Amino acid sequence: MIEKNMHKLSLLFTKDGLQWHISKGKSVLQEASYFVNEETSPNLVEEKLDEILSKDDYKEITVFSALNHFSLTPDTFAEHELGYKLISYNAPVNEENEELMLSVNKKYSVQFYYTFPKNFYKKIKSKKLPTKFNFSGEKFLNSIQVRNSKEIHINLYHHQVEFFAFENRKVVLYNNLDADSEVDFLYFIMFSLSKINFSTTETYFYIYGETTENETFISELRKFVKNIKLKDAGCWMLEVK
């Protein structure tokens, strides 16, 4: 019998989606993914969150948000009271319903202001367990090793993509897009490259995450890009280390 109260719950929130796993040590005991579509309840994410939080055998919770309410700043920026305003330049913000959060990445000297739905935040905190909240971009960034002059690192989700652009080992761009079309992903990334003057011949591309689900995007990208390497399969964000 598995000893009670020794499990770790990890949650990943994406656009209209929730992925979770329960682990003990380095073993994953249970995992599942849920995404809102035409056949599901519009409140599916909240319903599944309530379901997984109803269990009482967790010792800690780790939460990752990939929701695209964020703003990237240097890690020296300290005017935290402006967090909501900075995020509002990228996406509509409702301060009454969104909790302001901060994730700092010392490795590349940047930080992310991001918001997380307050109702989800309160439900998770009500468990009164050791809980860590983080932004997916910071988690992703912390895993990246840059070796070339110009690199693009792309993390693929279900109907969502986030990516970093690096020049001389410095972050020059981060962005995050929700879309139902892989063609939109391609256009989004290629348009962004043109704005920062990254040519497809000199830039190295590294692709992570849900590569199988996004095969069309990858095959179309190969038509334009010379240097591509697939790094991971599946949702590495929730891997047990």
Coordinates of N, CA and C in Angstrom, one line a residue:
M1 N 0.8 -1.2 0.0 CA 0.0 0.0 0.0 C 0.9 1.3 0.0
I2 N 0.5 2.2 -0.8 CA 1.3 3.5 -0.9 C 1.1 4.3 0.3
E3 N 2.2 4.8 0.9 CA 2.1 5.6 2.1 C 1.3 6.9 1.9
K4 N 0.4 7.2 2.7 CA -0.4 8.4 2.6 C 0.4 9.7 2.8
N5 N 0.0 10.8 2.2 CA 0.6 12.1 2.4 C 2.1 12.2 1.9
M6 N 2.4 11.3 1.0 CA 3.8 11.4 0.4 C 3.8 11.7 -1.1
H7 N 2.6 12.1 -1.6 CA 2.5 12.4 -3.0 C 2.7 13.9 -3.3
K8 N 3.2 14.1 -4.5 CA 3.4 15.5 -5.0 C 2.4 15.7 -6.2
L9 N 1.7 16.8 -6.1 CA 0.7 17.1 -7.2 C 1.4 18.2 -8.0
S10 N 1.5 18.0 -9.4 CA 2.0 19.0 -10.3 C 0.8 19.4 -11.3
L11 N 0.6 20.7 -11.4 CA -0.5 21.2 -12.3 C 0.1 22.1 -13.3
L12 N -0.4 22.0 -14.6 CA 0.0 22.9 -15.6 C -1.3 23.4 -16.3
F13 N -1.4 24.8 -16.2 CA -2.6 25.4 -16.8 C -2.2 26.1 -18.1
T14 N -3.0 25.7 -19.2 CA -2.8 26.3 -20.5 C -4.1 26.9 -20.9
K15 N -4.1 27.4 -22.1 CA -5.4 28.0 -22.7 C -6.4 26.9 -22.7
D16 N -7.5 27.1 -21.9 CA -8.6 26.1 -21.9 C -8.1 24.7 -21.6
G17 N -7.1 24.5 -20.8 CA -6.6 23.2 -20.5 C -5.9 23.1 -19.1
L18 N -6.0 21.9 -18.6 CA -5.3 21.5 -17.4 C -4.7 20.1 -17.5
Q19 N -3.4 20.1 -17.2 CA -2.7 18.8 -17.2 C -2.1 18.6 -15.8
W20 N -2.1 17.4 -15.3 CA -1.6 17.2 -14.0 C -1.0 15.8 -13.9
H21 N -0.1 15.7 -12.9 CA 0.3 14.3 -12.5 C 0.6 14.3 -11.0
I22 N 0.5 13.1 -10.5 CA 0.7 12.8 -9.1 C 2.0 11.9 -9.1
S23 N 3.0 12.3 -8.3 CA 4.2 11.5 -8.3 C 4.6 11.2 -6.8
K24 N 5.4 10.2 -6.7 CA 6.1 9.9 -5.4 C 7.5 9.6 -5.7
G25 N 8.4 10.4 -5.2 CA 9.8 10.3 -5.5 C 10.0 10.6 -7.0
K26 N 10.6 9.7 -7.8 CA 10.8 9.9 -9.2 C 9.8 9.1 -10.1
S27 N 8.8 8.6 -9.4 CA 7.8 7.8 -10.1 C 6.5 8.5 -10.3
V28 N 5.9 8.5 -11.5 CA 4.6 9.1 -11.8 C 3.6 8.1 -11.5
L29 N 2.6 8.3 -10.6 CA 1.6 7.4 -10.2 C 0.3 7.5 -11.1
Q30 N 0.0 8.8 -11.4 CA -1.2 9.1 -12.2 C -0.9 10.4 -13.0
E31 N -1.5 10.5 -14.1 CA -1.5 11.7 -14.9 C -2.7 11.8 -15.8
A32 N -3.0 13.0 -16.2 CA -4.2 13.2 -17.1 C -4.1 14.6 -17.7
S33 N -4.8 14.8 -18.8 CA -4.9 16.0 -19.5 C -6.4 16.3 -19.9
Y34 N -6.8 17.5 -19.7 CA -8.2 17.9 -20.0 C -8.2 19.2 -20.8
F35 N -9.0 19.3 -21.8 CA -9.1 20.5 -22.7 C -10.5 20.8 -23.0
V36 N -10.9 22.0 -22.9 CA -12.2 22.4 -23.2 C -12.4 22.4 -24.8
N37 N -13.5 21.8 -25.2 CA -13.9 21.8 -26.6 C -15.4 21.9 -26.7
E38 N -15.9 21.7 -27.9 CA -17.4 21.9 -28.1 C -18.2 20.8 -27.4
E39 N -17.6 19.7 -27.0 CA -18.3 18.6 -26.4 C -18.2 18.6 -24.9
T40 N -17.4 19.4 -24.3 CA -17.2 19.5 -22.9 C -17.9 20.6 -22.3
S41 N -18.0 20.6 -21.0 CA -18.5 21.7 -20.2 C -17.5 22.9 -20.4
P42 N -18.0 24.1 -20.5 CA -17.1 25.3 -20.6 C -16.3 25.5 -19.3
N43 N -16.8 24.9 -18.2 CA -16.1 25.0 -16.9 C -15.2 23.7 -16.6
L44 N -14.9 23.0 -17.7 CA -14.1 21.8 -17.5 C -12.9 21.9 -16.6
V45 N -12.1 23.0 -16.9 CA -10.8 23.1 -16.1 C -11.1 23.3 -14.6
E46 N -12.0 24.1 -14.3 CA -12.4 24.3 -12.9 C -12.9 23.0 -12.3
E47 N -13.8 22.3 -13.0 CA -14.3 21.1 -12.5 C -13.3 20.0 -12.2
K48 N -12.3 19.9 -13.2 CA -11.2 18.9 -13.0 C -10.3 19.3 -11.9
L49 N -10.1 20.7 -11.7 CA -9.2 21.1 -10.6 C -9.9 20.8 -9.3
D50 N -11.2 21.0 -9.2 CA -11.9 20.6 -7.9 C -11.7 19.1 -7.7
E51 N -11.8 18.4 -8.7 CA -11.8 16.9 -8.6 C -10.4 16.5 -8.0
I52 N -9.3 17.0 -8.6 CA -8.0 16.5 -8.2 C -7.6 17.1 -6.9
L53 N -8.1 18.3 -6.5 CA -7.8 18.9 -5.2 C -8.6 18.2 -4.1
S54 N -9.7 17.5 -4.5 CA -10.5 16.8 -3.4 C -9.8 15.7 -2.7
K55 N -8.7 15.2 -3.3 CA -7.9 14.2 -2.7 C -7.1 14.7 -1.5
D56 N -6.8 13.9 -0.5 CA -6.2 14.4 0.7 C -4.8 13.8 1.0
D57 N -4.1 13.2 -0.1 CA -2.9 12.5 0.2 C -1.7 13.2 -0.5
Y58 N -1.7 14.6 -0.5 CA -0.6 15.3 -1.1 C 0.3 15.9 0.0
K59 N 1.6 15.9 -0.2 CA 2.5 16.6 0.7 C 2.9 18.0 0.2
E60 N 2.8 18.2 -1.2 CA 3.1 19.5 -1.7 C 2.5 19.6 -3.1
I61 N 2.4 20.9 -3.6 CA 1.8 21.1 -4.9 C 2.7 22.1 -5.6
T62 N 2.9 21.8 -6.9 CA 3.7 22.7 -7.8 C 2.7 23.1 -8.9
V63 N 2.7 24.4 -9.2 CA 1.8 24.9 -10.2 C 2.6 25.7 -11.3
F64 N 2.3 25.4 -12.6 CA 2.9 26.1 -13.7 C 1.7 26.8 -14.5
S65 N 1.9 28.0 -14.8 CA 0.9 28.7 -15.6 C 1.5 29.1 -16.9
A66 N 0.9 28.6 -18.0 CA 1.3 29.0 -19.4 C 0.3 29.9 -20.0
L67 N -0.6 30.5 -19.2 CA -1.6 31.4 -19.6 C -0.9 32.7 -20.1
N68 N -1.3 33.2 -21.2 CA -0.5 34.3 -21.8 C -0.9 35.7 -21.3
H69 N -1.0 35.8 -20.0 CA -1.1 37.1 -19.4 C 0.2 37.3 -18.7
F70 N 1.1 38.0 -19.3 CA 2.5 38.2 -18.8 C 3.2 39.4 -19.3
S71 N 4.3 39.8 -18.6 CA 5.2 40.8 -19.1 C 6.6 40.5 -18.7
L72 N 7.5 40.6 -19.6 CA 8.9 40.3 -19.4 C 9.7 41.6 -19.1
T73 N 10.5 41.6 -18.0 CA 11.3 42.8 -17.7 C 12.7 42.3 -17.2
P74 N 13.7 43.2 -17.2 CA 14.9 42.9 -16.6 C 14.7 42.5 -15.1
D75 N 15.5 41.7 -14.5 CA 15.3 41.3 -13.1 C 15.6 42.4 -12.1
T76 N 16.2 43.5 -12.6 CA 16.4 44.7 -11.8 C 15.2 45.5 -11.6
F77 N 14.2 45.3 -12.4 CA 13.0 46.1 -12.3 C 12.2 45.8 -11.0
A78 N 12.0 46.8 -10.2 CA 11.4 46.6 -8.9 C 10.1 47.3 -8.6
E79 N 9.5 48.0 -9.6 CA 8.3 48.7 -9.4 C 7.1 47.7 -9.5
H80 N 7.0 46.8 -8.5 CA 6.0 45.8 -8.6 C 4.6 46.2 -8.7
E81 N 4.3 47.4 -8.2 CA 3.0 48.0 -8.3 C 2.5 48.2 -9.7
L82 N 3.4 48.2 -10.6 CA 3.1 48.4 -12.1 C 2.9 47.1 -12.8
G83 N 2.9 46.0 -12.1 CA 2.8 44.7 -12.7 C 1.6 44.5 -13.5
Y84 N 0.4 44.8 -13.0 CA -0.8 44.7 -13.8 C -0.8 45.6 -15.0
K85 N -0.3 46.8 -14.9 CA -0.3 47.7 -16.0 C 0.6 47.2 -17.1
L86 N 1.8 46.6 -16.7 CA 2.7 46.1 -17.7 C 2.0 44.9 -18.5
I87 N 1.3 44.1 -17.8 CA 0.7 42.9 -18.4 C -0.4 43.4 -19.3
S88 N -1.1 44.5 -19.0 CA -2.2 45.0 -19.8 C -1.8 45.4 -21.1
Y89 N -0.5 45.7 -21.4 CA -0.1 46.1 -22.7 C -0.1 44.8 -23.6
N90 N -0.1 43.6 -23.0 CA -0.1 42.4 -23.9 C -1.4 41.7 -23.9
A91 N -2.2 41.9 -22.9 CA -3.5 41.2 -22.8 C -4.5 42.0 -21.8
P92 N -5.8 41.9 -22.0 CA -6.7 42.5 -21.1 C -6.5 41.9 -19.7
V93 N -6.6 42.8 -18.7 CA -6.4 42.4 -17.3 C -7.6 42.7 -16.5
N94 N -8.0 41.8 -15.7 CA -9.1 42.1 -14.7 C -8.5 41.9 -13.3
E95 N -8.2 43.0 -12.6 CA -7.5 42.9 -11.4 C -8.3 42.2 -10.3
E96 N -9.6 42.3 -10.4 CA -10.5 41.6 -9.4 C -10.4 40.1 -9.5
N97 N -10.2 39.6 -10.7 CA -10.2 38.2 -10.9 C -8.9 37.5 -11.2
E98 N -7.8 38.3 -11.2 CA -6.5 37.8 -11.5 C -5.5 38.1 -10.4
E99 N -4.8 37.1 -10.0 CA -3.7 37.3 -8.9 C -2.4 37.6 -9.6
L100 N -1.8 38.7 -9.2 CA -0.5 39.1 -9.8 C 0.6 38.3 -9.2
M101 N 1.5 37.7 -10.0 CA 2.6 36.8 -9.6 C 3.9 37.3 -10.3
L102 N 5.0 36.8 -9.7 CA 6.3 37.2 -10.2 C 7.2 35.9 -10.2
S103 N 7.8 35.7 -11.4 CA 8.8 34.6 -11.5 C 10.1 35.2 -12.0
V104 N 11.2 35.0 -11.2 CA 12.5 35.6 -11.6 C 13.5 34.5 -12.1
N105 N 14.2 34.9 -13.2 CA 15.2 34.0 -13.7 C 16.5 34.6 -13.7
K106 N 17.3 34.2 -12.7 CA 18.7 34.8 -12.5 C 19.7 34.4 -13.6
K107 N 19.4 33.2 -14.1 CA 20.3 32.7 -15.2 C 20.5 33.6 -16.4
Y108 N 19.3 34.2 -16.8 CA 19.4 35.2 -17.9 C 19.0 36.6 -17.5
S109 N 18.9 36.8 -16.2 CA 18.7 38.2 -15.7 C 17.4 38.8 -16.2
V110 N 16.3 38.0 -16.2 CA 15.0 38.6 -16.5 C 14.0 38.1 -15.5
Q111 N 12.8 38.7 -15.6 CA 11.7 38.2 -14.7 C 10.4 38.4 -15.4
F112 N 9.4 37.6 -15.0 CA 8.1 37.6 -15.6 C 7.1 38.0 -14.6
Y113 N 6.3 39.1 -14.9 CA 5.1 39.4 -14.2 C 4.0 38.6 -14.9
Y114 N 3.2 37.9 -14.2 CA 2.1 37.2 -14.8 C 0.9 37.1 -13.9
T115 N -0.3 36.9 -14.4 CA -1.4 36.8 -13.6 C -2.0 35.4 -13.7
F116 N -2.7 35.0 -12.6 CA -3.2 33.6 -12.5 C -4.6 33.8 -12.0
P117 N -5.6 33.0 -12.5 CA -7.0 33.2 -12.0 C -7.1 33.1 -10.5
K118 N -7.7 34.1 -9.9 CA -7.8 34.2 -8.5 C -8.7 33.0 -7.9
N119 N -9.7 32.6 -8.6 CA -10.5 31.5 -8.1 C -9.7 30.2 -8.0
F120 N -8.8 30.0 -9.1 CA -7.9 28.8 -9.0 C -6.9 28.9 -7.9
Y121 N -6.4 30.1 -7.8 CA -5.3 30.4 -6.8 C -5.9 30.1 -5.4
K122 N -7.1 30.6 -5.1 CA -7.7 30.4 -3.8 C -8.0 28.9 -3.5
K123 N -8.5 28.2 -4.5 CA -8.8 26.8 -4.4 C -7.5 26.0 -4.0
I124 N -6.4 26.3 -4.7 CA -5.1 25.6 -4.5 C -4.6 26.0 -3.1
K125 N -4.6 27.3 -2.7 CA -4.0 27.7 -1.5 C -4.9 27.2 -0.3
S126 N -6.2 26.9 -0.5 CA -7.0 26.5 0.5 C -6.6 25.1 1.0
K127 N -5.8 24.4 0.3 CA -5.3 23.1 0.7 C -4.3 23.2 1.9
K128 N -3.8 24.4 2.0 CA -2.8 24.7 3.1 C -1.6 23.7 3.1
L129 N -1.1 23.6 1.9 CA 0.1 22.7 1.7 C 1.2 23.6 1.2
P130 N 2.5 23.1 1.3 CA 3.6 23.8 0.7 C 3.3 23.9 -0.8
T131 N 3.3 25.1 -1.4 CA 2.9 25.2 -2.8 C 3.8 26.2 -3.5
K132 N 4.3 25.8 -4.7 CA 5.1 26.7 -5.5 C 4.4 27.0 -6.8
F133 N 4.3 28.3 -7.1 CA 3.7 28.8 -8.3 C 4.9 29.3 -9.2
N134 N 4.8 29.0 -10.5 CA 5.8 29.5 -11.4 C 5.1 29.7 -12.8
F135 N 5.8 30.6 -13.6 CA 5.4 30.8 -15.0 C 6.1 29.9 -15.9
S136 N 5.4 29.3 -16.9 CA 6.0 28.3 -17.8 C 7.2 28.9 -18.5
G137 N 7.1 30.2 -18.8 CA 8.3 30.8 -19.5 C 9.6 30.7 -18.7
E138 N 9.4 31.0 -17.4 CA 10.6 30.9 -16.5 C 11.1 29.5 -16.4
K139 N 10.2 28.5 -16.3 CA 10.6 27.1 -16.2 C 11.3 26.7 -17.5
F140 N 10.8 27.1 -18.6 CA 11.3 26.8 -19.9 C 12.7 27.4 -20.1
L141 N 12.8 28.7 -19.8 CA 14.0 29.4 -19.9 C 15.1 28.8 -19.1
N142 N 14.8 28.4 -17.9 CA 15.8 27.8 -17.0 C 16.4 26.5 -17.5
S143 N 15.7 25.9 -18.5 CA 16.2 24.6 -19.0 C 17.0 24.8 -20.3
I144 N 17.1 26.0 -20.8 CA 17.8 26.2 -22.1 C 19.2 26.5 -21.9
Q145 N 20.0 25.8 -22.8 CA 21.5 26.1 -22.9 C 21.7 26.7 -24.3
V146 N 22.3 27.9 -24.4 CA 22.5 28.6 -25.7 C 23.9 28.5 -26.1
R147 N 24.1 28.1 -27.3 CA 25.5 27.9 -27.8 C 25.8 28.7 -29.1
N148 N 24.8 29.1 -29.8 CA 25.1 29.8 -31.1 C 24.7 31.2 -31.0
S149 N 25.1 32.0 -32.0 CA 24.9 33.4 -32.0 C 23.4 33.8 -32.0
K150 N 22.6 33.1 -32.8 CA 21.2 33.3 -32.8 C 20.5 32.0 -32.7
E151 N 19.5 32.0 -31.7 CA 18.8 30.7 -31.5 C 17.3 31.1 -31.2
I152 N 16.4 30.2 -31.6 CA 15.0 30.2 -31.3 C 14.7 28.9 -30.6
H153 N 14.1 29.0 -29.4 CA 13.6 27.8 -28.7 C 12.1 27.9 -28.6
I154 N 11.5 26.8 -29.1 CA 10.0 26.8 -29.2 C 9.5 25.7 -28.4
N155 N 8.5 26.0 -27.5 CA 7.8 25.0 -26.7 C 6.4 24.9 -27.1
L156 N 6.0 23.7 -27.6 CA 4.7 23.5 -28.1 C 3.8 22.8 -27.1
Y157 N 2.5 23.3 -27.1 CA 1.5 22.7 -26.2 C 0.3 22.3 -27.1
H158 N -0.8 22.0 -26.5 CA -2.0 21.7 -27.2 C -2.7 23.1 -27.5
H159 N -2.7 23.5 -28.8 CA -3.2 24.7 -29.2 C -2.6 25.9 -28.6
Q160 N -1.3 25.8 -28.4 CA -0.5 27.0 -27.8 C 0.9 26.8 -28.1
V161 N 1.7 27.9 -28.2 CA 3.1 27.9 -28.4 C 3.7 29.0 -27.6
E162 N 4.9 28.8 -27.0 CA 5.7 29.9 -26.5 C 7.1 29.7 -27.0
F163 N 7.8 30.9 -27.2 CA 9.2 30.8 -27.7 C 10.1 31.9 -27.2
F164 N 11.4 31.6 -27.2 CA 12.4 32.6 -26.9 C 13.3 32.8 -28.1
A165 N 13.8 34.0 -28.2 CA 14.8 34.3 -29.2 C 16.0 34.8 -28.4
F166 N 17.2 34.3 -28.8 CA 18.5 34.6 -28.1 C 19.4 35.2 -29.2
E167 N 20.1 36.2 -28.8 CA 21.2 36.7 -29.6 C 22.4 36.9 -28.7
N168 N 23.5 36.3 -29.1 CA 24.7 36.3 -28.2 C 24.4 36.0 -26.8
R169 N 23.6 34.9 -26.6 CA 23.3 34.4 -25.3 C 22.4 35.3 -24.4
K170 N 21.8 36.3 -25.0 CA 20.9 37.2 -24.3 C 19.5 37.0 -24.8
V171 N 18.5 37.1 -23.9 CA 17.1 37.0 -24.3 C 16.8 38.3 -25.0
V172 N 16.3 38.2 -26.3 CA 15.9 39.4 -27.0 C 14.4 39.4 -27.2
L173 N 13.7 38.3 -27.0 CA 12.3 38.2 -27.2 C 11.7 37.0 -26.6
Y174 N 10.5 37.1 -26.0 CA 9.7 36.0 -25.5 C 8.3 36.3 -25.9
N175 N 7.6 35.3 -26.4 CA 6.2 35.5 -26.6 C 5.4 34.2 -26.5
N176 N 4.1 34.3 -26.4 CA 3.2 33.2 -26.1 C 1.9 33.4 -26.9
L177 N 1.5 32.4 -27.6 CA 0.3 32.5 -28.5 C -0.7 31.3 -28.3
D178 N -2.0 31.7 -28.2 CA -3.0 30.6 -28.2 C -3.6 30.6 -29.6
A179 N -3.7 29.5 -30.2 CA -4.3 29.4 -31.5 C -4.7 27.9 -31.8
D180 N -5.7 27.8 -32.7 CA -6.2 26.5 -33.0 C -5.5 25.9 -34.3
S181 N -4.8 26.8 -35.0 CA -4.1 26.4 -36.2 C -2.6 26.4 -36.1
E182 N -2.0 25.3 -36.6 CA -0.5 25.3 -36.6 C 0.0 26.3 -37.6
V183 N -0.7 26.6 -38.6 CA -0.3 27.6 -39.6 C -0.1 29.0 -38.9
D184 N -1.0 29.2 -37.9 CA -0.9 30.5 -37.1 C 0.4 30.5 -36.3
F185 N 0.7 29.3 -35.8 CA 2.0 29.2 -35.0 C 3.2 29.6 -35.9
L186 N 3.2 29.1 -37.2 CA 4.2 29.3 -38.1 C 4.3 30.8 -38.5
Y187 N 3.2 31.4 -38.8 CA 3.1 32.8 -39.1 C 3.6 33.7 -38.0
F188 N 3.2 33.3 -36.8 CA 3.5 34.1 -35.6 C 5.0 34.1 -35.4
I189 N 5.6 33.0 -35.5 CA 7.1 32.9 -35.3 C 7.9 33.5 -36.4
M190 N 7.5 33.3 -37.6 CA 8.2 33.8 -38.8 C 8.1 35.4 -38.8
F191 N 6.9 35.9 -38.4 CA 6.7 37.3 -38.4 C 7.6 37.9 -37.3
S192 N 7.6 37.3 -36.1 CA 8.5 37.7 -35.0 C 9.9 37.8 -35.4
L193 N 10.4 36.8 -36.1 CA 11.8 36.7 -36.6 C 12.1 37.9 -37.5
S194 N 11.2 38.3 -38.4 CA 11.4 39.4 -39.3 C 11.6 40.7 -38.5
K195 N 10.8 40.8 -37.4 CA 10.9 42.0 -36.6 C 12.2 42.2 -35.9
I196 N 12.9 41.1 -35.5 CA 14.1 41.2 -34.8 C 15.3 41.0 -35.7
N197 N 15.1 40.9 -37.0 CA 16.1 40.7 -38.1 C 16.9 39.4 -37.9
F198 N 16.2 38.3 -37.6 CA 16.8 37.0 -37.5 C 16.5 36.3 -38.9
S199 N 17.6 36.0 -39.6 CA 17.4 35.3 -40.9 C 17.2 33.8 -40.6
T200 N 16.5 33.1 -41.5 CA 16.2 31.7 -41.3 C 17.5 30.8 -41.6
T201 N 18.4 31.4 -42.3 CA 19.6 30.6 -42.6 C 20.7 30.7 -41.5
E202 N 20.7 31.7 -40.7 CA 21.7 31.8 -39.6 C 21.2 31.5 -38.3
T203 N 19.9 31.2 -38.1 CA 19.3 31.0 -36.8 C 19.1 29.5 -36.6
Y204 N 19.4 29.0 -35.4 CA 19.2 27.6 -35.0 C 17.9 27.5 -34.2
F205 N 17.1 26.5 -34.6 CA 15.8 26.3 -34.0 C 15.8 25.0 -33.2
Y206 N 15.3 25.1 -31.9 CA 15.1 24.0 -31.1 C 13.7 23.9 -30.6
I207 N 13.1 22.7 -30.8 CA 11.7 22.5 -30.6 C 11.4 21.5 -29.5
Y208 N 10.6 21.8 -28.5 CA 10.3 21.0 -27.3 C 8.8 20.8 -27.2
G209 N 8.4 19.9 -26.3 CA 7.0 19.8 -26.0 C 6.2 18.8 -26.8
E210 N 5.0 19.2 -27.2 CA 4.0 18.4 -27.9 C 4.3 18.3 -29.4
T211 N 5.5 17.7 -29.7 CA 5.9 17.6 -31.1 C 5.0 16.8 -32.0
T212 N 4.5 15.7 -31.4 CA 3.7 14.7 -32.2 C 2.4 15.4 -32.6
E213 N 1.8 16.1 -31.6 CA 0.5 16.8 -31.9 C 0.7 18.0 -32.9
N214 N 1.9 18.5 -33.0 CA 2.1 19.6 -33.9 C 3.0 19.3 -35.1
E215 N 2.8 18.1 -35.7 CA 3.7 17.7 -36.8 C 3.6 18.6 -38.0
T216 N 2.4 19.1 -38.2 CA 2.2 20.0 -39.4 C 3.0 21.2 -39.2
F217 N 3.0 21.8 -38.1 CA 3.8 23.0 -37.8 C 5.3 22.7 -38.1
I218 N 5.8 21.6 -37.6 CA 7.2 21.3 -37.7 C 7.6 21.0 -39.2
S219 N 6.7 20.3 -39.9 CA 7.0 20.0 -41.3 C 7.0 21.3 -42.1
E220 N 6.1 22.2 -41.8 CA 6.1 23.5 -42.6 C 7.2 24.4 -42.2
L221 N 7.6 24.3 -40.9 CA 8.8 25.1 -40.5 C 10.1 24.7 -41.2
R222 N 10.2 23.4 -41.4 CA 11.4 22.8 -42.1 C 11.5 23.3 -43.6
K223 N 10.4 23.8 -44.1 CA 10.5 24.3 -45.5 C 11.2 25.7 -45.6
F224 N 11.3 26.3 -44.4 CA 11.9 27.7 -44.4 C 13.2 27.7 -43.6
V225 N 13.4 26.7 -42.8 CA 14.5 26.8 -41.8 C 15.5 25.6 -42.1
K226 N 16.8 25.9 -42.0 CA 17.8 24.9 -42.3 C 18.2 24.1 -41.0
N227 N 18.3 24.8 -39.9 CA 18.9 24.2 -38.7 C 17.7 24.0 -37.7
I228 N 17.2 22.8 -37.6 CA 16.1 22.4 -36.6 C 16.5 21.2 -35.9
K229 N 16.3 21.2 -34.5 CA 16.5 20.0 -33.7 C 15.3 19.8 -32.8
L230 N 14.7 18.6 -32.8 CA 13.7 18.3 -31.8 C 14.3 17.8 -30.5
K231 N 13.9 18.5 -29.4 CA 14.5 18.2 -28.2 C 13.8 17.2 -27.3
D232 N 12.5 17.3 -27.2 CA 11.7 16.5 -26.3 C 10.4 16.1 -26.9
A233 N 9.8 15.1 -26.4 CA 8.4 14.7 -26.8 C 7.5 14.8 -25.6
G234 N 6.3 15.2 -25.8 CA 5.3 15.2 -24.7 C 5.5 16.4 -23.8
C235 N 4.8 16.5 -22.8 CA 4.8 17.6 -21.9 C 5.9 17.6 -20.9
W236 N 7.1 18.0 -21.3 CA 8.3 17.9 -20.4 C 8.1 18.8 -19.2
M237 N 7.2 19.8 -19.2 CA 7.0 20.7 -18.1 C 6.7 20.0 -16.8
L238 N 6.0 18.8 -17.0 CA 5.6 18.1 -15.8 C 6.4 16.8 -15.5
E239 N 7.6 16.7 -16.2 CA 8.4 15.6 -15.9 C 8.9 15.6 -14.5
V240 N 9.1 14.4 -13.9 CA 9.7 14.2 -12.6 C 11.2 14.2 -12.7
K241 N 11.8 15.0 -12.0 CA 13.3 15.1 -12.0 C 13.9 14.3 -10.9

